[in-house]
Amino acid sequence: MIHTTSRRQFLRQLTSSSAALAATSWLSSIGYAQSSRGPARAVINQARYRADLDRRLLGAFLEHLGRAIYTGVYEPGSPLADKNGFRKDVIAEIKGMNVPIMRYPGGNFVSGYNWLDGVGPKDKRPTVLERAWNSLETNQFGTNEFMDWCKLVNTEPLLAFNLGTGTPEMAVAYVEYCNVDKGTKWSDLRRAHGYEQPHNVKYWCLGNEMDGPWQMGRTTAREYGRKTRDAARQIRVIDPTLQLIACGSSNTILPTYLEWDRELLEECYDQVDGISLHNYYGNTPQLTGNSSARFLAMNLDMERQIHEIAAVCDYVQGLRKSPKRLWLSFDEWNVWYRARGGRFANGQRQFAPRLLEEEYNLEDALLVGGFVNSLLRQAERVRVGCIAQIVNVIAPLMTNATSVLRQSIYYPYAWALQYAHGRVLDLRVESDTYPIKAEGLRADFARNDDVPFVDVVATLNPQNAQACLFMLNRDLESERELVLDWQSPSPTRVLACETLTGPDLKAVNTFEKPTLVAPKKLDAPKVGSKMTFKLPPRSYTVACLATS
Ligand code: AHR
């Protein structure tokens, strides 16, 4: 039996739980305490950790959108392409980053996508009008090409299927096409297409942003929940162990935020494993009052969203008396506010138009560092995460005909991929704070709060005893000291210490000046049981230390 709750009851319950949180301070729930002016301090006990890190938390996203696929990863005829048309320079970059999982093919795109158009002989594939971005889709790159490309960049696929205009029947057929070995209609079709071995895709997104008025096939939470339940049940017949992610709220401002999640989970909780969260952030009059200090606190808004969605999952778990605890998939997150809407989102029926080509500056990179910290801190609950996206479209990497550019946000993301391994430690942090004000801001970002200047996360890899620190200094004017107090084996050697900073928060990398925003070496303190890092103003710093 499904228990339902009225909107008023539900909001009352949620409000009382957040009041309890507020009574003990929101920041204390993530390990922070306020200190008076002076150095920030973090106590590190290697035996205390928050979570074993599932590296899928640090994934990325590749959508059929703008120049992401065509000229981003696939450009036959380019001197930079291999024999299959894949850009070798882009492969080298992404492989070098070690991205653990890649979400594909959308995004809004997937809600109108017929996966059959993108498989089989290329000369038989139709060119279609893609309606999410009003572009021409030639289907020359499809599921099998994506699987080949994933092998080349050494990443795991995270496939989404169409629950917008699509039916559960065709969604399940897609899973069969990808994962069944042989002897059935769809698995034999894959074999006929030249792929004998099944792709064995383990993680699946059941649609995309189905709560969004912009989404093809948008429906109500209950309808979507029932469709998801139906699709998931059939998929479990193919393989009960697949990891299925339902579409949660696509941002925090839609009027259905949280209620959408509750209602859809009341319909399909037992059939799914995770729920998605999305959000994009910007330094705008509505979101931050154009304040860089407020902007750099937005990773705490991300963390709040994680807590709120987790609370809804737990609420439905309780209602259903289910032993299963859902995990979260933050499978679209990034800064995105300039190349948005209007001409930036309308491909004018062109092939590979320039859409969503956001240029990232230093302050965006610092906030992306903050997002990395928040995701790591919440790794116990958030199992999958995808920066949106990977190339050419709101992306760390941009291509032109002859090269790949690393945008500013590349660095904090690449550092997380390089250094965050093993466990996320449970730090006790004290930091001086600065106030942020609610007045004039959009409701979901309107908070009166005190934000720590220093945001720090540490990981420890038990396999090689390396501890890595990720440190954001939100102070726009001054250096801040961070004293690390190691309560168990202290570091013996500094293996790396780099920082991303600069005089101009608005500086961007361009093809002409590709390293305006790039890491520099930072003098690390002497190793020992107490270490004081001097964090430059407006900086994100990574340090890797040997502890044995
Ligand atoms: O990543 C760009 C778009 O943002 C995606 O297609 C959609 O899911 C979200 O609204």
XYZ file of C-alpha atoms and ligand atoms in Angstrom:
558
model
C 0.000 0.000 0.000
C 1.242 3.491 -0.807
C 0.891 6.064 1.960
C 0.347 9.562 0.719
C 0.839 12.859 2.515
C -0.652 16.233 1.790
C 1.650 19.025 0.614
C 1.049 20.904 3.866
C 1.860 17.925 6.110
C 4.997 17.138 4.141
C 6.343 20.677 4.290
C 5.570 20.858 8.024
C 7.569 17.675 8.623
C 10.505 18.898 6.595
C 10.484 22.302 8.270
C 10.593 20.761 11.719
C 13.565 18.585 10.760
C 15.465 21.564 9.347
C 14.682 23.558 12.488
C 16.404 20.823 14.471
C 19.396 21.109 12.181
C 19.509 24.871 12.578
C 19.453 24.541 16.362
C 22.776 22.728 16.233
C 24.092 24.884 13.339
C 24.105 23.679 9.778
C 27.880 23.870 9.534
C 28.469 21.638 12.526
C 26.753 18.842 10.612
C 29.617 18.929 8.112
C 32.366 19.138 10.712
C 32.771 22.931 11.013
C 32.988 25.174 14.022
C 33.358 28.939 14.026
C 36.562 30.367 15.456
C 37.586 33.870 16.295
C 40.028 35.687 14.012
C 43.219 33.708 13.628
C 44.391 30.685 11.718
C 41.937 28.027 10.686
C 42.573 24.638 12.276
C 41.814 21.097 11.234
C 42.265 18.064 13.420
C 43.109 14.968 11.389
C 42.798 11.535 12.824
C 43.469 8.978 10.148
C 41.348 6.388 11.897
C 38.248 8.603 11.641
C 36.743 8.731 8.209
C 33.453 9.803 6.707
C 33.301 7.387 3.773
C 35.074 5.001 1.480
C 35.284 6.924 -1.733
C 33.475 5.501 -4.743
C 35.425 7.137 -7.538
C 32.229 7.377 -9.590
C 31.584 10.477 -7.508
C 34.068 12.246 -9.777
C 32.516 11.409 -13.146
C 31.606 13.612 -16.083
C 28.909 14.007 -18.726
C 28.870 13.950 -22.524
C 25.664 14.955 -24.293
C 24.669 15.175 -27.945
C 24.585 18.941 -27.686
C 26.312 21.684 -29.636
C 29.920 20.713 -30.357
C 30.289 18.180 -27.536
C 30.163 15.059 -29.695
C 30.713 16.452 -33.185
C 34.090 18.265 -33.294
C 34.492 17.611 -29.559
C 35.112 13.879 -29.459
C 34.239 12.882 -33.038
C 35.565 14.677 -36.092
C 36.272 12.374 -39.026
C 38.484 14.060 -41.580
C 40.351 16.081 -38.983
C 44.135 15.553 -38.991
C 43.689 15.020 -35.248
C 41.248 12.115 -35.680
C 42.069 8.420 -35.555
C 40.799 5.956 -38.177
C 37.384 5.856 -36.498
C 37.027 9.629 -36.410
C 37.759 10.094 -32.697
C 39.823 13.154 -31.795
C 43.133 11.783 -30.492
C 44.053 14.964 -28.633
C 40.764 14.872 -26.718
C 41.200 11.182 -25.962
C 44.674 11.906 -24.580
C 43.337 14.691 -22.324
C 40.409 12.713 -20.949
C 42.395 9.517 -20.553
C 45.070 11.490 -18.741
C 42.452 12.851 -16.352
C 41.299 9.359 -15.400
C 37.565 10.097 -15.445
C 35.908 7.113 -13.729
C 32.439 7.273 -15.312
C 30.850 9.169 -18.231
C 27.121 9.888 -18.486
C 25.708 9.707 -22.047
C 23.828 10.620 -24.318
C 21.885 13.310 -22.393
C 20.619 15.465 -20.834
C 17.593 17.003 -22.461
C 18.680 15.313 -25.691
C 17.842 11.867 -24.371
C 14.172 12.701 -23.840
C 13.602 12.757 -27.606
C 16.272 10.223 -28.616
C 15.564 7.037 -30.515
C 18.634 4.933 -29.770
C 17.930 2.786 -32.833
C 18.764 5.771 -35.049
C 22.337 5.683 -33.738
C 23.241 2.012 -34.279
C 23.959 -0.128 -37.350
C 25.587 0.814 -40.653
C 26.435 4.504 -40.639
C 25.181 5.119 -44.154
C 21.727 3.924 -43.134
C 21.429 6.129 -40.072
C 18.953 8.979 -40.427
C 19.670 12.651 -39.942
C 16.962 13.884 -37.594
C 15.794 17.176 -36.182
C 16.925 17.178 -32.583
C 14.276 19.042 -30.623
C 15.908 19.741 -27.243
C 18.466 22.059 -28.827
C 16.901 22.551 -32.290
C 19.913 21.037 -34.035
C 20.628 18.541 -36.776
C 21.630 15.135 -35.464
C 23.329 12.902 -38.043
C 23.577 9.897 -35.716
C 27.074 9.135 -36.994
C 28.084 8.740 -33.376
C 25.836 6.461 -31.343
C 25.890 3.890 -28.564
C 28.511 1.544 -30.032
C 30.848 4.401 -30.924
C 30.432 5.698 -27.378
C 31.370 2.292 -25.963
C 34.470 2.174 -28.173
C 35.402 5.671 -27.082
C 34.911 4.808 -23.386
C 37.470 2.040 -23.796
C 39.912 4.462 -25.397
C 39.613 6.980 -22.553
C 39.372 4.226 -19.948
C 36.063 5.210 -18.410
C 32.880 3.379 -17.416
C 29.672 4.229 -19.289
C 26.628 5.579 -17.427
C 23.802 5.356 -19.950
C 20.548 7.268 -19.860
C 17.480 6.196 -21.774
C 14.452 8.035 -23.025
C 11.486 8.108 -20.651
C 10.254 11.392 -22.160
C 8.900 10.588 -25.612
C 10.136 7.005 -25.203
C 8.367 3.967 -23.805
C 9.492 1.501 -21.138
C 9.414 -1.130 -23.871
C 12.097 0.622 -25.958
C 14.097 1.488 -22.846
C 14.224 -2.146 -21.833
C 15.056 -3.107 -25.419
C 18.055 -0.766 -25.152
C 19.264 -2.516 -21.994
C 18.843 -5.849 -23.773
C 20.731 -4.538 -26.810
C 23.617 -3.423 -24.617
C 23.823 -6.126 -21.992
C 22.393 -9.471 -23.145
C 24.979 -11.809 -24.636
C 23.044 -13.459 -27.480
C 20.003 -15.362 -28.604
C 17.388 -12.605 -28.274
C 16.044 -10.072 -30.750
C 17.963 -7.060 -29.479
C 21.177 -8.793 -28.441
C 21.384 -10.421 -31.853
C 20.869 -7.029 -33.469
C 23.929 -5.754 -31.584
C 25.886 -8.739 -32.832
C 24.691 -8.038 -36.359
C 26.078 -4.530 -35.870
C 29.524 -6.003 -35.259
C 29.585 -6.055 -31.445
C 29.718 -9.670 -30.307
C 30.487 -8.963 -26.702
C 27.823 -7.317 -24.562
C 28.712 -3.861 -23.267
C 27.711 -4.775 -19.680
C 26.617 -1.307 -18.661
C 26.026 -1.343 -14.933
C 24.698 2.139 -14.156
C 21.555 3.521 -15.853
C 19.663 6.817 -15.652
C 15.923 6.357 -16.101
C 15.196 9.479 -18.128
C 16.383 13.033 -17.565
C 14.918 15.971 -15.605
C 11.377 14.743 -15.995
C 10.087 17.481 -13.651
C 11.302 20.289 -15.959
C 8.750 22.268 -18.010
C 11.434 22.335 -20.754
C 11.637 18.554 -20.950
C 10.159 16.595 -23.853
C 7.530 14.259 -22.466
C 7.436 16.005 -19.094
C 4.841 14.524 -16.856
C 3.742 14.423 -13.237
C 5.855 12.840 -10.506
C 3.335 10.062 -10.038
C 3.126 9.269 -13.751
C 6.891 9.337 -14.099
C 7.238 7.221 -10.949
C 4.872 4.613 -12.377
C 6.652 4.595 -15.742
C 9.970 4.202 -13.945
C 8.624 1.372 -11.817
C 7.401 -0.399 -14.929
C 10.688 0.046 -16.809
C 12.769 -0.928 -13.766
C 10.783 -4.097 -13.124
C 11.337 -5.261 -16.682
C 15.026 -4.375 -16.506
C 15.402 -6.456 -13.349
C 14.323 -9.461 -15.410
C 17.364 -8.894 -17.616
C 19.677 -8.317 -14.680
C 18.580 -7.674 -11.095
C 21.989 -6.274 -10.158
C 21.940 -3.220 -12.450
C 22.107 0.127 -10.661
C 19.069 2.214 -11.587
C 18.841 5.954 -11.010
C 15.464 7.730 -10.985
C 15.228 11.406 -11.997
C 14.974 13.580 -8.927
C 14.340 17.328 -8.937
C 16.362 19.105 -11.588
C 17.087 22.124 -9.425
C 16.087 23.730 -6.150
C 13.810 26.477 -7.475
C 11.044 24.576 -9.259
C 7.859 24.747 -7.161
C 7.783 20.946 -7.077
C 11.243 20.675 -5.454
C 11.245 17.852 -2.854
C 7.588 17.027 -3.429
C 8.499 15.685 -6.855
C 11.085 13.438 -5.230
C 8.726 12.246 -2.528
C 5.900 11.463 -4.920
C 7.975 9.654 -7.501
C 9.733 7.637 -4.804
C 6.402 6.676 -3.295
C 5.726 5.067 -6.667
C 9.059 3.377 -7.388
C 11.243 3.310 -4.239
C 11.502 -0.478 -4.210
C 12.599 -0.694 -7.845
C 15.430 1.862 -7.960
C 18.820 2.235 -6.284
C 19.574 5.936 -6.568
C 17.990 9.278 -7.309
C 19.531 12.088 -9.349
C 20.158 15.694 -8.323
C 21.136 18.497 -10.686
C 22.092 22.102 -10.152
C 23.942 24.878 -11.926
C 25.328 27.954 -10.210
C 26.212 31.479 -11.259
C 27.451 34.823 -10.048
C 24.335 36.782 -10.992
C 22.229 39.525 -9.422
C 19.497 36.986 -8.524
C 21.704 34.235 -7.123
C 24.521 36.105 -5.417
C 23.860 39.829 -5.860
C 26.990 39.707 -8.052
C 29.040 39.098 -4.934
C 32.081 36.884 -5.430
C 32.163 36.180 -1.700
C 28.591 34.820 -1.861
C 29.433 32.963 -5.074
C 32.326 31.128 -3.429
C 29.952 29.877 -0.728
C 27.684 28.140 -3.243
C 29.191 24.730 -2.692
C 27.500 24.869 0.715
C 24.186 25.324 -1.114
C 25.010 22.157 -3.047
C 25.609 20.389 0.229
C 22.317 21.594 1.611
C 20.507 20.247 -1.435
C 22.170 16.883 -0.840
C 20.908 16.860 2.757
C 17.399 17.828 1.689
C 17.094 15.164 -0.996
C 18.614 12.554 1.317
C 15.987 13.517 3.926
C 13.199 12.861 1.416
C 14.702 9.479 0.495
C 14.888 8.532 4.159
C 11.351 9.755 4.721
C 10.019 7.473 1.980
C 12.217 4.646 3.211
C 10.572 5.038 6.606
C 7.090 5.195 5.080
C 7.686 2.031 3.133
C 9.491 0.312 5.997
C 12.110 -0.599 3.455
C 15.510 -2.002 4.465
C 17.011 -0.288 1.403
C 18.705 3.125 1.677
C 18.913 4.999 -1.607
C 22.136 6.700 -2.676
C 22.327 9.957 -4.589
C 23.644 10.661 -8.050
C 24.594 14.339 -8.478
C 24.887 13.725 -12.191
C 24.837 17.340 -13.418
C 26.649 20.096 -11.586
C 28.745 23.068 -12.633
C 28.913 26.822 -12.929
C 26.662 27.858 -15.834
C 25.086 31.267 -16.239
C 26.574 33.175 -19.162
C 26.031 31.019 -22.261
C 22.521 30.099 -21.191
C 19.091 30.339 -22.866
C 18.238 32.258 -26.056
C 20.777 31.942 -28.863
C 23.089 29.900 -26.656
C 20.511 27.118 -26.463
C 18.996 27.259 -29.950
C 20.928 25.438 -32.656
C 18.857 27.008 -35.477
C 18.642 23.577 -37.121
C 22.408 23.490 -37.682
C 24.798 20.574 -37.311
C 27.203 20.938 -34.352
C 26.262 24.540 -33.557
C 28.105 26.501 -30.889
C 25.844 26.077 -27.858
C 26.456 26.567 -24.126
C 30.115 27.444 -24.753
C 30.683 28.961 -21.342
C 34.075 30.602 -20.730
C 35.319 29.948 -17.230
C 37.293 32.349 -15.083
C 39.336 32.060 -11.907
C 36.426 32.491 -9.505
C 34.504 29.737 -11.322
C 37.490 27.452 -10.851
C 37.641 28.239 -7.134
C 33.973 27.377 -6.759
C 34.461 24.155 -8.721
C 37.128 23.348 -6.125
C 34.458 24.014 -3.499
C 32.060 21.635 -5.282
C 34.741 18.948 -5.279
C 35.140 19.459 -1.523
C 31.400 19.236 -0.932
C 30.999 16.094 -3.004
C 33.909 14.451 -1.202
C 32.457 15.442 2.168
C 29.130 13.901 1.185
C 30.659 10.765 -0.315
C 28.897 8.588 2.190
C 25.566 9.379 0.535
C 26.470 10.568 -2.964
C 27.833 7.645 -4.895
C 27.815 9.070 -8.417
C 28.610 12.620 -9.527
C 29.102 14.125 -12.987
C 30.545 17.496 -13.786
C 28.441 18.838 -16.667
C 29.914 18.515 -19.105
C 33.335 17.353 -20.376
C 34.100 19.021 -23.706
C 32.926 22.156 -25.553
C 29.596 22.451 -23.716
C 29.885 24.008 -20.204
C 33.145 22.138 -20.045
C 36.678 22.026 -18.650
C 37.968 21.245 -22.166
C 37.370 23.198 -25.389
C 38.465 22.285 -28.884
C 39.219 24.239 -32.022
C 40.385 22.764 -35.320
C 43.953 22.339 -34.116
C 44.044 21.964 -30.337
C 42.390 21.451 -26.961
C 42.221 24.185 -24.356
C 42.126 23.577 -20.612
C 39.685 26.050 -19.114
C 40.246 27.270 -15.543
C 37.798 24.743 -14.069
C 39.853 21.902 -15.520
C 42.410 22.200 -12.706
C 40.397 21.629 -9.524
C 38.476 18.816 -11.212
C 41.668 17.199 -12.545
C 43.268 17.470 -9.092
C 40.357 15.630 -7.523
C 40.739 12.898 -10.121
C 44.465 12.688 -9.545
C 44.615 12.906 -5.783
C 41.321 11.821 -4.171
C 41.630 8.114 -3.445
C 40.721 5.750 -0.667
C 38.775 7.321 2.165
C 37.410 10.757 2.935
C 38.583 11.645 6.425
C 36.281 13.047 9.084
C 37.949 16.363 9.902
C 37.099 18.731 12.722
C 37.618 22.191 11.267
C 37.572 25.605 12.886
C 37.603 28.690 10.756
C 36.881 32.359 10.988
C 33.728 33.165 9.038
C 32.153 35.936 6.992
C 28.460 36.775 6.782
C 26.252 36.243 3.735
C 22.869 37.915 3.426
C 19.552 36.670 2.119
C 18.166 40.015 1.097
C 17.351 40.398 -2.579
C 18.382 36.891 -3.591
C 16.357 34.151 -5.250
C 14.567 32.103 -2.615
C 16.681 28.963 -2.885
C 19.914 30.903 -2.361
C 18.563 33.482 0.092
C 20.342 32.702 3.355
C 21.646 34.672 6.273
C 24.597 32.619 7.287
C 28.221 32.600 8.368
C 30.578 31.048 5.861
C 33.996 29.684 6.856
C 36.851 31.364 5.000
C 38.682 28.066 4.781
C 37.036 24.954 3.369
C 39.181 21.841 3.668
C 38.759 18.157 2.887
C 41.279 15.335 3.247
C 41.477 11.884 1.736
C 43.679 9.000 2.750
C 44.591 6.132 0.484
C 45.265 3.134 2.749
C 46.985 1.345 -0.132
C 49.887 3.759 -0.400
C 49.408 5.738 2.847
C 49.135 9.011 0.946
C 46.994 11.762 2.438
C 45.725 14.541 0.176
C 44.301 17.880 1.169
C 41.940 20.065 -0.848
C 41.872 23.616 0.509
C 39.709 26.532 -0.598
C 40.520 29.986 0.751
C 37.402 32.105 0.207
C 39.058 35.233 1.563
C 39.247 37.536 -1.454
C 41.764 39.919 0.127
C 44.056 38.052 2.492
C 46.171 35.007 2.896
C 44.749 32.585 5.481
C 46.707 30.145 7.584
C 45.496 26.602 8.073
C 47.045 24.655 10.937
C 46.793 20.897 10.530
C 46.948 18.915 13.709
C 47.737 15.264 12.900
C 46.561 13.014 15.706
C 47.898 9.804 14.257
C 50.890 9.046 12.013
C 52.098 12.460 10.890
C 53.215 13.065 7.333
C 56.783 12.202 6.489
C 57.155 13.883 3.094
C 55.408 16.398 0.856
C 54.854 14.798 -2.544
C 53.055 17.708 -4.208
C 51.714 21.122 -3.307
C 50.108 23.381 -5.909
C 47.718 26.271 -5.873
C 45.353 27.986 -8.271
C 45.155 31.712 -7.641
C 45.746 35.055 -9.297
C 45.163 38.793 -9.052
C 42.050 38.812 -11.259
C 39.024 36.706 -10.360
C 37.652 37.289 -13.852
C 40.739 36.058 -15.768
C 40.049 33.349 -18.375
C 42.208 31.043 -20.473
C 41.920 31.430 -24.244
C 43.471 29.611 -27.189
C 45.803 32.620 -27.520
C 46.640 32.765 -23.796
C 45.987 29.245 -22.552
C 47.730 29.432 -19.167
C 46.509 32.695 -17.659
C 44.747 30.656 -14.998
C 46.974 27.706 -14.214
C 48.433 26.079 -11.092
C 51.631 27.235 -9.485
C 53.824 25.466 -6.969
C 53.155 26.521 -3.385
C 55.727 26.336 -0.605
C 54.538 23.577 1.671
C 55.191 23.669 5.402
C 57.709 21.297 6.999
C 56.169 17.914 7.679
C 55.317 17.077 11.281
C 52.437 16.639 13.681
C 51.570 20.334 13.252
C 51.760 21.870 9.786
C 50.739 25.397 8.858
C 49.724 25.973 5.262
C 49.694 29.570 4.072
C 46.797 29.716 1.641
C 46.976 32.648 -0.781
C 43.953 34.947 -1.028
C 41.272 33.637 -3.466
C 42.886 30.272 -3.944
C 42.305 26.562 -4.223
C 45.236 24.421 -3.148
C 46.028 20.739 -3.245
C 48.710 18.981 -1.237
C 49.689 15.349 -1.287
C 51.641 13.940 1.641
C 53.276 10.601 2.375
C 52.353 9.339 5.837
C 54.636 6.317 6.184
O 23.832 20.124 -19.313
C 22.992 20.945 -20.061
C 21.523 20.648 -19.804
O 21.188 21.052 -18.511
C 21.132 19.196 -19.847
O 20.831 18.765 -21.127
C 19.915 19.156 -18.985
O 19.741 17.909 -18.354
C 20.106 20.300 -18.011
O 18.988 21.086 -17.921
